[in-house]
Coordinates of C-alpha atoms and ligand atoms in Angstrom, one line a residue:
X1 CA 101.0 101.9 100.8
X2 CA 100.4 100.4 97.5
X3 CA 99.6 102.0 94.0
X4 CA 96.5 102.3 92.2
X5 CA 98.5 100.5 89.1
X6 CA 101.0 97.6 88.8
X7 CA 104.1 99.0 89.3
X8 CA 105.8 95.7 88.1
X9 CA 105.1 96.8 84.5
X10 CA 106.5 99.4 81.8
X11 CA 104.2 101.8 80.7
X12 CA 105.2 102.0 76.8
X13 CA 102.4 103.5 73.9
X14 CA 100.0 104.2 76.0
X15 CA 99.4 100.9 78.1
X16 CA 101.0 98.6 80.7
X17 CA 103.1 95.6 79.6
X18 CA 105.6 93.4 81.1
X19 CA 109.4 94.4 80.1
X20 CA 111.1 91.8 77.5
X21 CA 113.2 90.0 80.2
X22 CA 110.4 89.3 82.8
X23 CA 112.5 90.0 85.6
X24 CA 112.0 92.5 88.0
X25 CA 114.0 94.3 91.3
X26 CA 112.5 95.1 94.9
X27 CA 111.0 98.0 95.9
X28 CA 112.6 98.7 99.4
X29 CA 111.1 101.6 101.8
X30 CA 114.1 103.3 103.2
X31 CA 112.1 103.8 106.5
X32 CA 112.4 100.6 107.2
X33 CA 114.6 98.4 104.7
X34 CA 111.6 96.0 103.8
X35 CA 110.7 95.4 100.1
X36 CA 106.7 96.7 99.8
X37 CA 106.5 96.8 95.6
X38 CA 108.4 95.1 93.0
X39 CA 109.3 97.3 89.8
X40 CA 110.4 95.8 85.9
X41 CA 113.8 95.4 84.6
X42 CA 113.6 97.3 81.7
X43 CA 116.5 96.6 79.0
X44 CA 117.2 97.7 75.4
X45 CA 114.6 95.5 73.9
X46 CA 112.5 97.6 75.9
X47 CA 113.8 100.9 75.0
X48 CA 113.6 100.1 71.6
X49 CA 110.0 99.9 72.2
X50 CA 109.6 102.5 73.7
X51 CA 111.7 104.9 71.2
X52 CA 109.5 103.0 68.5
X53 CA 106.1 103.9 70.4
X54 CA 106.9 107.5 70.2
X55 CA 108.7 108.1 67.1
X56 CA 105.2 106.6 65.9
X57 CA 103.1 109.0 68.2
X58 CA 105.5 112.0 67.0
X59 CA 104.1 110.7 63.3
X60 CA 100.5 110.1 64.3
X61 CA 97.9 112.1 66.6
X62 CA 100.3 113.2 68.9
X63 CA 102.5 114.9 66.0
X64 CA 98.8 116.3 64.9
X65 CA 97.9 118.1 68.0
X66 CA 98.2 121.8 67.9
X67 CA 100.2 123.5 71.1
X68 CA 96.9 124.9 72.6
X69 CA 96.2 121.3 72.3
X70 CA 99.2 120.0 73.9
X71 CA 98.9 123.1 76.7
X72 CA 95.4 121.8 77.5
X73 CA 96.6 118.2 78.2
X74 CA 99.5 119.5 80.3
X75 CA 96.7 121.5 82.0
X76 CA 93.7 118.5 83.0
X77 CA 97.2 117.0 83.9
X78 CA 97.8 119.4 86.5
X79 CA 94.5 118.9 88.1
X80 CA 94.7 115.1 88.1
X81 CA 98.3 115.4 89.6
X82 CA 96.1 117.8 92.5
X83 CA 93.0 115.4 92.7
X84 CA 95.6 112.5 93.2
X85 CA 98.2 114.4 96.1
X86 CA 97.9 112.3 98.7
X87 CA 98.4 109.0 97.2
X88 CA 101.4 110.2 95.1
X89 CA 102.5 112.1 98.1
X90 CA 102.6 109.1 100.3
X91 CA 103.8 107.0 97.3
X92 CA 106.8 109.2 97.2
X93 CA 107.5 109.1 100.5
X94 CA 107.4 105.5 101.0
X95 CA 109.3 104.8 98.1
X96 CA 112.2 107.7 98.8
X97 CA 112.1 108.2 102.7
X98 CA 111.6 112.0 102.1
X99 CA 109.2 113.4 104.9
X100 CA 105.0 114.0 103.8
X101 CA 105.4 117.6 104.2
X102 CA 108.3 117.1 101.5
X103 CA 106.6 114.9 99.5
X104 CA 103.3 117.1 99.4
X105 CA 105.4 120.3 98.2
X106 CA 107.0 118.0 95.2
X107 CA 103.1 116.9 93.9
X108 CA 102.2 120.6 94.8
X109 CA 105.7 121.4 91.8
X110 CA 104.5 118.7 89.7
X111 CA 101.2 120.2 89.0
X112 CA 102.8 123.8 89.4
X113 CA 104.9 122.4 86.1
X114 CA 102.3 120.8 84.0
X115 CA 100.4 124.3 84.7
X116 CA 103.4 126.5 83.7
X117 CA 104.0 124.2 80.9
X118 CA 100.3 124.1 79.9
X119 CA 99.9 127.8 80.2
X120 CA 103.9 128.2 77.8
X121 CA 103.0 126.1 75.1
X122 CA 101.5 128.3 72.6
X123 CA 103.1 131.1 73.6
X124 CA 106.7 129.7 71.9
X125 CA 107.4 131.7 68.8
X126 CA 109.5 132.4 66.8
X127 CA 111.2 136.0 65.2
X128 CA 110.5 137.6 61.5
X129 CA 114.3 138.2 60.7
X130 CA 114.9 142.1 58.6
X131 CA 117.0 140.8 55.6
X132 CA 117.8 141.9 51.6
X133 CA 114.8 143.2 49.6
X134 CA 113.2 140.2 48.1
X135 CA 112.9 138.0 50.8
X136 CA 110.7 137.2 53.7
X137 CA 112.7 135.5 56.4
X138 CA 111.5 134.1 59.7
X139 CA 112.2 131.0 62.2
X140 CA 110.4 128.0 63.4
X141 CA 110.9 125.9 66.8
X142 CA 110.2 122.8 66.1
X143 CA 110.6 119.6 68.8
X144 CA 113.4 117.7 68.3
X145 CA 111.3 114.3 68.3
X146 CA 112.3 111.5 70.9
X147 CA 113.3 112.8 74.0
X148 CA 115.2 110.9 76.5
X149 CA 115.4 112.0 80.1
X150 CA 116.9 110.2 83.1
X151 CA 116.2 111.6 86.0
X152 CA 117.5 110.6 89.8
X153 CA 115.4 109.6 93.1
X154 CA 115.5 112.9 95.2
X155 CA 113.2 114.7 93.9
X156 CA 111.4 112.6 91.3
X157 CA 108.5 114.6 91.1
X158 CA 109.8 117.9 90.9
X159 CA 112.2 116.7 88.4
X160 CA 109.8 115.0 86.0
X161 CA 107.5 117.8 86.1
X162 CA 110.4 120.1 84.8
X163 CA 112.0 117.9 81.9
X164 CA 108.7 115.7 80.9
X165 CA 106.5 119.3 81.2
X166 CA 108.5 121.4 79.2
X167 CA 109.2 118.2 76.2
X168 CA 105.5 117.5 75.6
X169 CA 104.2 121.7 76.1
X170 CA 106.9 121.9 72.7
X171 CA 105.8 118.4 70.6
X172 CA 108.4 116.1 71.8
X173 CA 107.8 112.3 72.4
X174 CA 109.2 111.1 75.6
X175 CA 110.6 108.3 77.2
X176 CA 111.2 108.1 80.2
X177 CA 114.2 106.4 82.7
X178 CA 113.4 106.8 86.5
X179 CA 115.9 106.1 88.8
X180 CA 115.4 102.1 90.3
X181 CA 115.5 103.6 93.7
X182 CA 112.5 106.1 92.5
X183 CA 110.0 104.6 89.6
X184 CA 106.2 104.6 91.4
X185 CA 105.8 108.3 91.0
X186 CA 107.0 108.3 87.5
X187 CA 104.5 105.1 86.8
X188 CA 101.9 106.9 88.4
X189 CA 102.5 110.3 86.8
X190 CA 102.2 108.3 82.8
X191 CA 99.1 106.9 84.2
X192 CA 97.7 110.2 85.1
X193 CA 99.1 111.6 81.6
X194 CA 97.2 109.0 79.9
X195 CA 94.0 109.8 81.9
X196 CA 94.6 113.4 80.9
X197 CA 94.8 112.3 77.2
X198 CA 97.8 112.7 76.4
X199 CA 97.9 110.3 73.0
X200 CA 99.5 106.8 73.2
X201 CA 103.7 107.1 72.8
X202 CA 103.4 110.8 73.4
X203 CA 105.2 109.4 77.0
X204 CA 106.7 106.3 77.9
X205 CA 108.5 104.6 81.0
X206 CA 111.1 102.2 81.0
X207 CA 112.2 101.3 84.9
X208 CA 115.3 99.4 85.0
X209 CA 119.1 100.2 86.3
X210 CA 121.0 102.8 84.6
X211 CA 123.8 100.2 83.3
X212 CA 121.0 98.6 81.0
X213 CA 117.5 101.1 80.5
X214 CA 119.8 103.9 81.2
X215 CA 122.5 103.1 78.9
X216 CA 120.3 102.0 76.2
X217 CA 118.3 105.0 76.4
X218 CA 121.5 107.6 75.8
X219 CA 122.8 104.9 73.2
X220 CA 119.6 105.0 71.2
X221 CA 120.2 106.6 68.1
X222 CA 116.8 107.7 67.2
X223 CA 116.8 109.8 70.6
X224 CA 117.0 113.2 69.3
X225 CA 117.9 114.9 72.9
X226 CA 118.8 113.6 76.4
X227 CA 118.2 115.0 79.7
X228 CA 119.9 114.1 82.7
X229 CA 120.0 115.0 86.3
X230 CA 122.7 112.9 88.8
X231 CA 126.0 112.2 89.5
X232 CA 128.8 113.9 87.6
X233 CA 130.2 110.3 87.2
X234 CA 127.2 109.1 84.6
X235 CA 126.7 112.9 83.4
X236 CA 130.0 112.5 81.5
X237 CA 128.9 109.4 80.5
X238 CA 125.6 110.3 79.2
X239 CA 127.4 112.8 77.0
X240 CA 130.0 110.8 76.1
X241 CA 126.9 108.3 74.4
X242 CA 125.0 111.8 73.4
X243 CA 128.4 112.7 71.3
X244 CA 128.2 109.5 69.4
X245 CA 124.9 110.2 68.3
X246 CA 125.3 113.9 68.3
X247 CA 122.5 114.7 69.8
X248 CA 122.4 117.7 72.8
X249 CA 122.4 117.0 76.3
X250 CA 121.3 118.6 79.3
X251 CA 123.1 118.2 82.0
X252 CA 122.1 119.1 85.6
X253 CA 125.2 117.5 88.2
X254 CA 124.4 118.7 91.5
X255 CA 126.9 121.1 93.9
X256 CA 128.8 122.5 96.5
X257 CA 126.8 125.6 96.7
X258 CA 127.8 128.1 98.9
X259 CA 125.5 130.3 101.3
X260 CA 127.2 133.3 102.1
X261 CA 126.6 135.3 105.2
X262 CA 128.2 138.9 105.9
X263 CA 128.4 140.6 109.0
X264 CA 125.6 143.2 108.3
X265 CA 123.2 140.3 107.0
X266 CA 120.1 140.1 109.4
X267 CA 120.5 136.4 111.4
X268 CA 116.9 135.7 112.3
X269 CA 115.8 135.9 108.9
X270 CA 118.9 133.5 107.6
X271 CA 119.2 130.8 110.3
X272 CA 116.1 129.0 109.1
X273 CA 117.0 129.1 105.6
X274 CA 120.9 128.4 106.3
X275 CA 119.6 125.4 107.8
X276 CA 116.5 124.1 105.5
X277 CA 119.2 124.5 102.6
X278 CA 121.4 121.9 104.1
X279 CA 119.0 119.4 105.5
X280 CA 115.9 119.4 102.9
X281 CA 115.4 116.6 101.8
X282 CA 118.2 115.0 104.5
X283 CA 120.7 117.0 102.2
X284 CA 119.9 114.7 99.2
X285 CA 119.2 117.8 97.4
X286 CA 121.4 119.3 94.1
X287 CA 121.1 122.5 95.1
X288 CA 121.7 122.2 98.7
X289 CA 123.6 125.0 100.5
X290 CA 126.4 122.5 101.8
X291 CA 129.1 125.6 102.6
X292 CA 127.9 128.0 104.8
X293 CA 130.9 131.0 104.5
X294 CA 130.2 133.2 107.2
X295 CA 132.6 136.4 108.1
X296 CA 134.8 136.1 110.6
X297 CA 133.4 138.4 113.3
X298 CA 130.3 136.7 113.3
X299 CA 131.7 133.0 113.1
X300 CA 130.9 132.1 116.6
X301 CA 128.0 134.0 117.0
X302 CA 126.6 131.8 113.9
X303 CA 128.3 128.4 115.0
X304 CA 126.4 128.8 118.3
X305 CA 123.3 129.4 116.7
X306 CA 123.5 127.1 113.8
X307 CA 124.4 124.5 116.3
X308 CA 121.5 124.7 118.5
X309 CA 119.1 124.6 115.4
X310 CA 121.1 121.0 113.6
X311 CA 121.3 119.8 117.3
X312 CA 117.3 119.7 117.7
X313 CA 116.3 118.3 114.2
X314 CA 114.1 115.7 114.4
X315 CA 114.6 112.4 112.5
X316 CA 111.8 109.7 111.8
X317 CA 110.1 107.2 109.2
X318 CA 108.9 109.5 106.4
X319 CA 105.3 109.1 107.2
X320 CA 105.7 110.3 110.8
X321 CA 106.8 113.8 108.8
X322 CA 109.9 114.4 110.9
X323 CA 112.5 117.2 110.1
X324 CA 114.5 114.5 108.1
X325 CA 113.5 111.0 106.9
X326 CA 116.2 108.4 106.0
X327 CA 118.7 108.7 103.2
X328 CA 117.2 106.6 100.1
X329 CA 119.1 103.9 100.3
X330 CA 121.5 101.8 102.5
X331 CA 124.2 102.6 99.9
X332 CA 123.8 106.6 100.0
X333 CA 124.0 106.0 103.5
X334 CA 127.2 104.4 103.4
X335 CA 128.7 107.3 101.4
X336 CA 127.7 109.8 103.7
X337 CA 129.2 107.6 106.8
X338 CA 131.9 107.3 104.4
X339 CA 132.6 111.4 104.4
X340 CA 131.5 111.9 108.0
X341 CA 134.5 109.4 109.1
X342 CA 137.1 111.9 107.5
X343 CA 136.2 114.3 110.1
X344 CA 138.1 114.4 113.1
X345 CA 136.1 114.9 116.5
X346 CA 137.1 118.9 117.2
X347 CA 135.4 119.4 113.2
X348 CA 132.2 118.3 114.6
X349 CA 130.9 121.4 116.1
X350 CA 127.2 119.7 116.0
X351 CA 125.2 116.8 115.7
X352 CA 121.6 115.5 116.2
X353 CA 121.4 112.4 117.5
X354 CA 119.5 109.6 115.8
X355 CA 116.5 108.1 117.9
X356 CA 116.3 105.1 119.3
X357 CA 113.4 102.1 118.7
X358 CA 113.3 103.3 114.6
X359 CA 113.3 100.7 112.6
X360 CA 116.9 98.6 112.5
X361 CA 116.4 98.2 108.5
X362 CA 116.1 102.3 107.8
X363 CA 119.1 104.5 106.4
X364 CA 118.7 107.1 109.2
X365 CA 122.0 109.7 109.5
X366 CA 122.1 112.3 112.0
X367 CA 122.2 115.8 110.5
X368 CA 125.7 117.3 111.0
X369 CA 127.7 120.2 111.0
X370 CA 131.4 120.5 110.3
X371 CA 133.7 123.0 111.4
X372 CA 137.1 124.1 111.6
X373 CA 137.8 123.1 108.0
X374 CA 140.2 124.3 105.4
X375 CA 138.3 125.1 102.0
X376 CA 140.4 122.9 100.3
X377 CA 139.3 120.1 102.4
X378 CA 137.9 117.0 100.5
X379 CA 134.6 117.3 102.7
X380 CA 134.3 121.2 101.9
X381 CA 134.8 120.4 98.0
X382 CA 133.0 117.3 97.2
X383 CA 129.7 117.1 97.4
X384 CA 128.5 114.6 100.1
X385 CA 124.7 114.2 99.5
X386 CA 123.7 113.8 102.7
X387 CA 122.7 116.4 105.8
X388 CA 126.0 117.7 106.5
X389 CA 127.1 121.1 106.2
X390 CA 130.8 122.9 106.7
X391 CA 131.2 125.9 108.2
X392 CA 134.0 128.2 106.7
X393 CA 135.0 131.7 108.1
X394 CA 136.0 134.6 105.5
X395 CA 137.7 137.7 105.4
X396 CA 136.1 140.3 103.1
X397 CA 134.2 140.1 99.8
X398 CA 137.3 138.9 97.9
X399 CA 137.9 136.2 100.3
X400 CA 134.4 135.4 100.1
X401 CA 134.2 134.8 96.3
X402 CA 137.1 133.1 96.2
X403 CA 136.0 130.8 98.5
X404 CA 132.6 130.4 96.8
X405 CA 133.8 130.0 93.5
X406 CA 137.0 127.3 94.7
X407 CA 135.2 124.0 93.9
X408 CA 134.4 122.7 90.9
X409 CA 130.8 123.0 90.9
X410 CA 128.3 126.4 90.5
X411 CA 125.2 125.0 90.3
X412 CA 123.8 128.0 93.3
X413 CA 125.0 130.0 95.5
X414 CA 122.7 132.6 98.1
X415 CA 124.2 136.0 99.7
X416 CA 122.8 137.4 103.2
X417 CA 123.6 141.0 103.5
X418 CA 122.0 144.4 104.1
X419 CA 124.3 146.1 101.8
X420 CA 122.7 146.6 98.2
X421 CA 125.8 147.0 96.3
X422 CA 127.5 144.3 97.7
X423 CA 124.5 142.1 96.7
X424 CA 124.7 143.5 93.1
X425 CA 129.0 142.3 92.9
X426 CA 128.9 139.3 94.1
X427 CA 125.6 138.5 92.2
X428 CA 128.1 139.3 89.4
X429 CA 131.2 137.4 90.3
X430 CA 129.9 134.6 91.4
X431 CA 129.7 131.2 89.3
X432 CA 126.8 129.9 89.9
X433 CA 123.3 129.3 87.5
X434 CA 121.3 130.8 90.4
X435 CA 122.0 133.3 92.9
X436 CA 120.1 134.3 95.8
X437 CA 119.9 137.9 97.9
X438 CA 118.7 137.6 100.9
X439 CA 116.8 134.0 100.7
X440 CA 117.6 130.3 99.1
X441 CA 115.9 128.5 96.4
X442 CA 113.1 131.1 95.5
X443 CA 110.8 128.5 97.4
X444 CA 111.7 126.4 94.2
X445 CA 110.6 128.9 91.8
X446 CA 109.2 126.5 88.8
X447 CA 109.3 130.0 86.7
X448 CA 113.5 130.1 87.1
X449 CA 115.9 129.0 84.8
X450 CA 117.7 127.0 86.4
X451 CA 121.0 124.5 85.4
X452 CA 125.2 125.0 86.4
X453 CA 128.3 126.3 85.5
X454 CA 131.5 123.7 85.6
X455 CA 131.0 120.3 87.0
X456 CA 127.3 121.0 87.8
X457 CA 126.4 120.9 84.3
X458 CA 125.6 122.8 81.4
X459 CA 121.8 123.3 79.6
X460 CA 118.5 124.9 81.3
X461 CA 115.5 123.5 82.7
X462 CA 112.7 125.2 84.0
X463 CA 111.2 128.4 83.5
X464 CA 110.7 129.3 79.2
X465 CA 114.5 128.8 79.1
X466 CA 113.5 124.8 78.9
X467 CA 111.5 125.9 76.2
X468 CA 114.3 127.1 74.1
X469 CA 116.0 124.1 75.0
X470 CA 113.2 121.5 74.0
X471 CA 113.2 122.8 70.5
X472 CA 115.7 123.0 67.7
X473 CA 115.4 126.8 65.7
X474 CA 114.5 126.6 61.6
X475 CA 115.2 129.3 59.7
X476 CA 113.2 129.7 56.8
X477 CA 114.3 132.3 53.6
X478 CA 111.4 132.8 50.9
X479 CA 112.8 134.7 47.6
X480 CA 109.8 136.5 46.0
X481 CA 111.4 139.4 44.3
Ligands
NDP1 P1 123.6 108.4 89.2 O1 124.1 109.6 88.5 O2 124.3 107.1 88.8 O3 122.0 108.1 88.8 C1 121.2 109.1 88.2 C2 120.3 108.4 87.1 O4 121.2 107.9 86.1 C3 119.5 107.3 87.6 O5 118.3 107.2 86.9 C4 120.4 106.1 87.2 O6 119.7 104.9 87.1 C5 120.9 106.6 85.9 N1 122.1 105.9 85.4 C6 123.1 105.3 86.1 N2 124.0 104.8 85.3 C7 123.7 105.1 84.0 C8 124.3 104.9 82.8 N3 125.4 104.2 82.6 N4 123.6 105.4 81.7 C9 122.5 106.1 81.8 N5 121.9 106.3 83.0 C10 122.5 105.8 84.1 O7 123.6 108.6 90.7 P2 123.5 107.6 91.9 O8 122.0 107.3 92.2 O9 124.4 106.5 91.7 O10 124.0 108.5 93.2 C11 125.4 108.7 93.4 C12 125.7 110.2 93.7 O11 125.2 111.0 92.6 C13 125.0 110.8 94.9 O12 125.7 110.5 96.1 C14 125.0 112.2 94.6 O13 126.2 112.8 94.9 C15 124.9 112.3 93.1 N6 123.5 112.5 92.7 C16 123.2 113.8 92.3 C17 121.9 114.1 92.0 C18 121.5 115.5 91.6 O14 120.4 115.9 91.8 N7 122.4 116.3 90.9 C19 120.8 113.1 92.0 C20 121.2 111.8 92.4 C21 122.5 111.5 92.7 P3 119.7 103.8 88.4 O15 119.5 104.7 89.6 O16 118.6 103.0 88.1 O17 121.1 103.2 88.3

């Protein structure tokens, strides 16, 4: 699979150029560890180009357009991303490993986004304020200008479709760091943008690793607002540079997220999603329900059954749509190996076994389900990135959302019962930014607000709520007597 474009260049005001340094880094497909594409080394000449092509567009046509304007952009966008699924799909999942079917659902998100955001972006306004006689008072939401976003491979799609859709439907310029391990999608999708006519500089990408395009993008100090979805490791320091500049940061960090699962809850209609939340994606998923809690009279009765369903997952090279495809990369395998060996053999209460004949070169790991397990284990707090889930028996409610809530992170968290009230209290006690009754994920639910609590981050995306976000509130006072 190759793209329709050179994906050895930067896409910066509007067309394709070579980055500053000339270098570039393989493009490996995780399927099989060969290199197919090379991408650019972006660096902080690059970035400054890139800041400098939209801080112009902000000034010029872009800065011009009205927000009907801007929604009917976002909206011939949506329809390019549609006319274009099966290339980007199969892009994505040669690039990222992640199954078709997956990789179909995140174009069908990406479109679903530049709709939403098409639709949303005249319908931001802002409030007439009651104040002392005399005056007229009322508020404005105006972009914040340059945008930055850097965004991680697992679900590059879904994830430019969220920051990038909601920055342009409110007026601001983007630019744009993909992860190295994930930039053809995010090439592709400027390309489309640009076909849409979105105005040069309105959006700009700047490949590169995130110890030089990265760094220089949060450093920047005419980026007016960051956005940044990975690792709580480079969260902090994305915020650390944001501080520096004083400039606000969203952060989205992943989690631990708990799926909890009562005695009254009805098991045929959880097991498939107790499952899907821990192995979409091959668990490289932020929002993955890693901790199923399940009370204790029905622990074996659910260990049997989960076991059966992880045991029969299939595995396979993206394209031949498998259950799972391979991890991204030969070094997210290696942590996930890394947390798998701190299990000992009697925690493994199930695992699917990896086929043989796939390609020697591909970062396959066999789905996996831990048992047996203390909540204060290292494997039951951190989060592991990879398909593997822990199984932890509970008590009562209390012991339930104490559990839950004992990590760090509250990014999600799903309860399974029949009992309405209890549905209504824990939807209350729980930390989490998104809680689910009775299902997980809201099939993705581009209309949901959605961001963490603690280590998983702070800020909204999607929904209107990334709306608010996108735009800094003016507050204008007229005198007239
Ligand atoms: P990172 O958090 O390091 O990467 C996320 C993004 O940040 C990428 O675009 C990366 O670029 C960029 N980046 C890296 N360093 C910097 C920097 N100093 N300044 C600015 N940007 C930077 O995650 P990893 O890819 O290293 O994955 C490690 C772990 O992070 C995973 O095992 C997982 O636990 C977690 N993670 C969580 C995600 C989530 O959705 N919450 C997504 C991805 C990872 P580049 O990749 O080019 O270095």
């Amino acid at each position: 699979m190759q793209p329709w474009f050179d994906p050895s260049l930067l896409f910066i005001n509007g067309t394709w150029r070579a980055c500053a340094s000339g270098e570039t880094l393989p493009v490996i497909n995780p399927s099989t560890g060969e290199e197919f594409a090379r991408i650019a080394r972006g660096g902080g000449a690059d970035v400054d180009a890139a800041v400098e092509a939209a801080s112009a567009a902000l000034a010029g046509p872009w800065g011009a357009l009205t927000a009907a304007e801007r929604g009917r952009i976002l909206l011939r966008l949506s329809h390019l991303v549609l006319d274009h699924a099966e290339a980007l799909a199969e892009m994505e999942a040669t690039d990222v490993g992640k199954p078709l079917t997956q990789a179909k659902a995140d174009v069908i998100a990406l479109a679903r986004y530049c709709e939403f955001y098409g639709g949303a972006a005249d319908k931001l306004t802002g409030q007439t304020i009651p104040f002392q006689q005399g005056y007229t008072v009322y508020t404005l939401r105006e972009p914040h200008g340059v945008t930055g976003h850097i965004i991680p491979w697992n679900y590059p799609m879904q994830i430019i479709g969220r920051s990038i859709g909601a920055a342009l439907a409110t007026g601001n310029a983007c630019v744009l760091k993909p992860a190295e391990d994930a930039c053809l999608t995010a090439l592709a999708f400027a390309d489309l943008a640009h076909q849409a006519g979105l105005p040069a500089g309105a959006l700009n990408v700047v490949p590169g690793l995130g110890t030089e395009a990265g760094a220089a993008l949060t450093a920047h100090p005419d980026v007016r607002h960051l956005s940044f979805t990975g690792s709580v490791a480079t969260g902090k320091r994305v915020q650390i540079a944001a501080a520096e500049n004083i400039v606000p940061v969203t952060l989205e960090l992943g989690g631990k997220s708990p799926q909890i699962v009562f005695a009254d809850a009805d098991l045929d209609k959880a097991l498939p999603f107790l499952v899907n939340a821990g192995i979409q994606n091959a668990g490289q998923t932020c929002s993955a329900g890693s901790r199923i809690l399940v009370q204790r009279e029905i622990h074996d009765q659910l260990a049997a059954r989960l076991s059966a369903e992880i045991s029969a997952l299939t595995i396979a090279p993206a394209m031949e749509d498998a259950r799972l495809g391979p991890l991204v990369s030969a070094r997210q395998k290696a942590i996930v190996e890394g947390f798998l060996a701190q299990a000992t053999p009697d925690q493994i209460l199930a695992q699917a076994s990896v086929p043989e004949g796939l390609p020697e070169g591909g970062n396959y790991v066999a789905p996996t389900l831990i048992g047996n397990i203390a909540p204060d284990h290292p494997l039951a707090q951190n989060e592991i990135f990879g398909p593997v889930q822990v199984l932890i028996p509970f008590d009562d409610e209390d012991d339930a959302v104490q559990i839950a809530n004992g990590t760090k992170y509250g990014l999600v968290a799903s309860v399974w019962s029949a009992d309405g009230g209890r549905q209504m209290r824990l939807a209350k006690r729980l930390h989490a930014g998104q809680v689910f009754l009775n299902n997980y994920g809201a099939a993705g639910g581009v209309e949901l607000p959605f961001g963490g609590v603690g280590h998983s981050g702070h800020g909204r995306e999607k929904g209107f709520e990334a709306m608010y976000a996108f735009t800094t509130l003016k507050t204008v006072a007229a005198h007239h007597g």
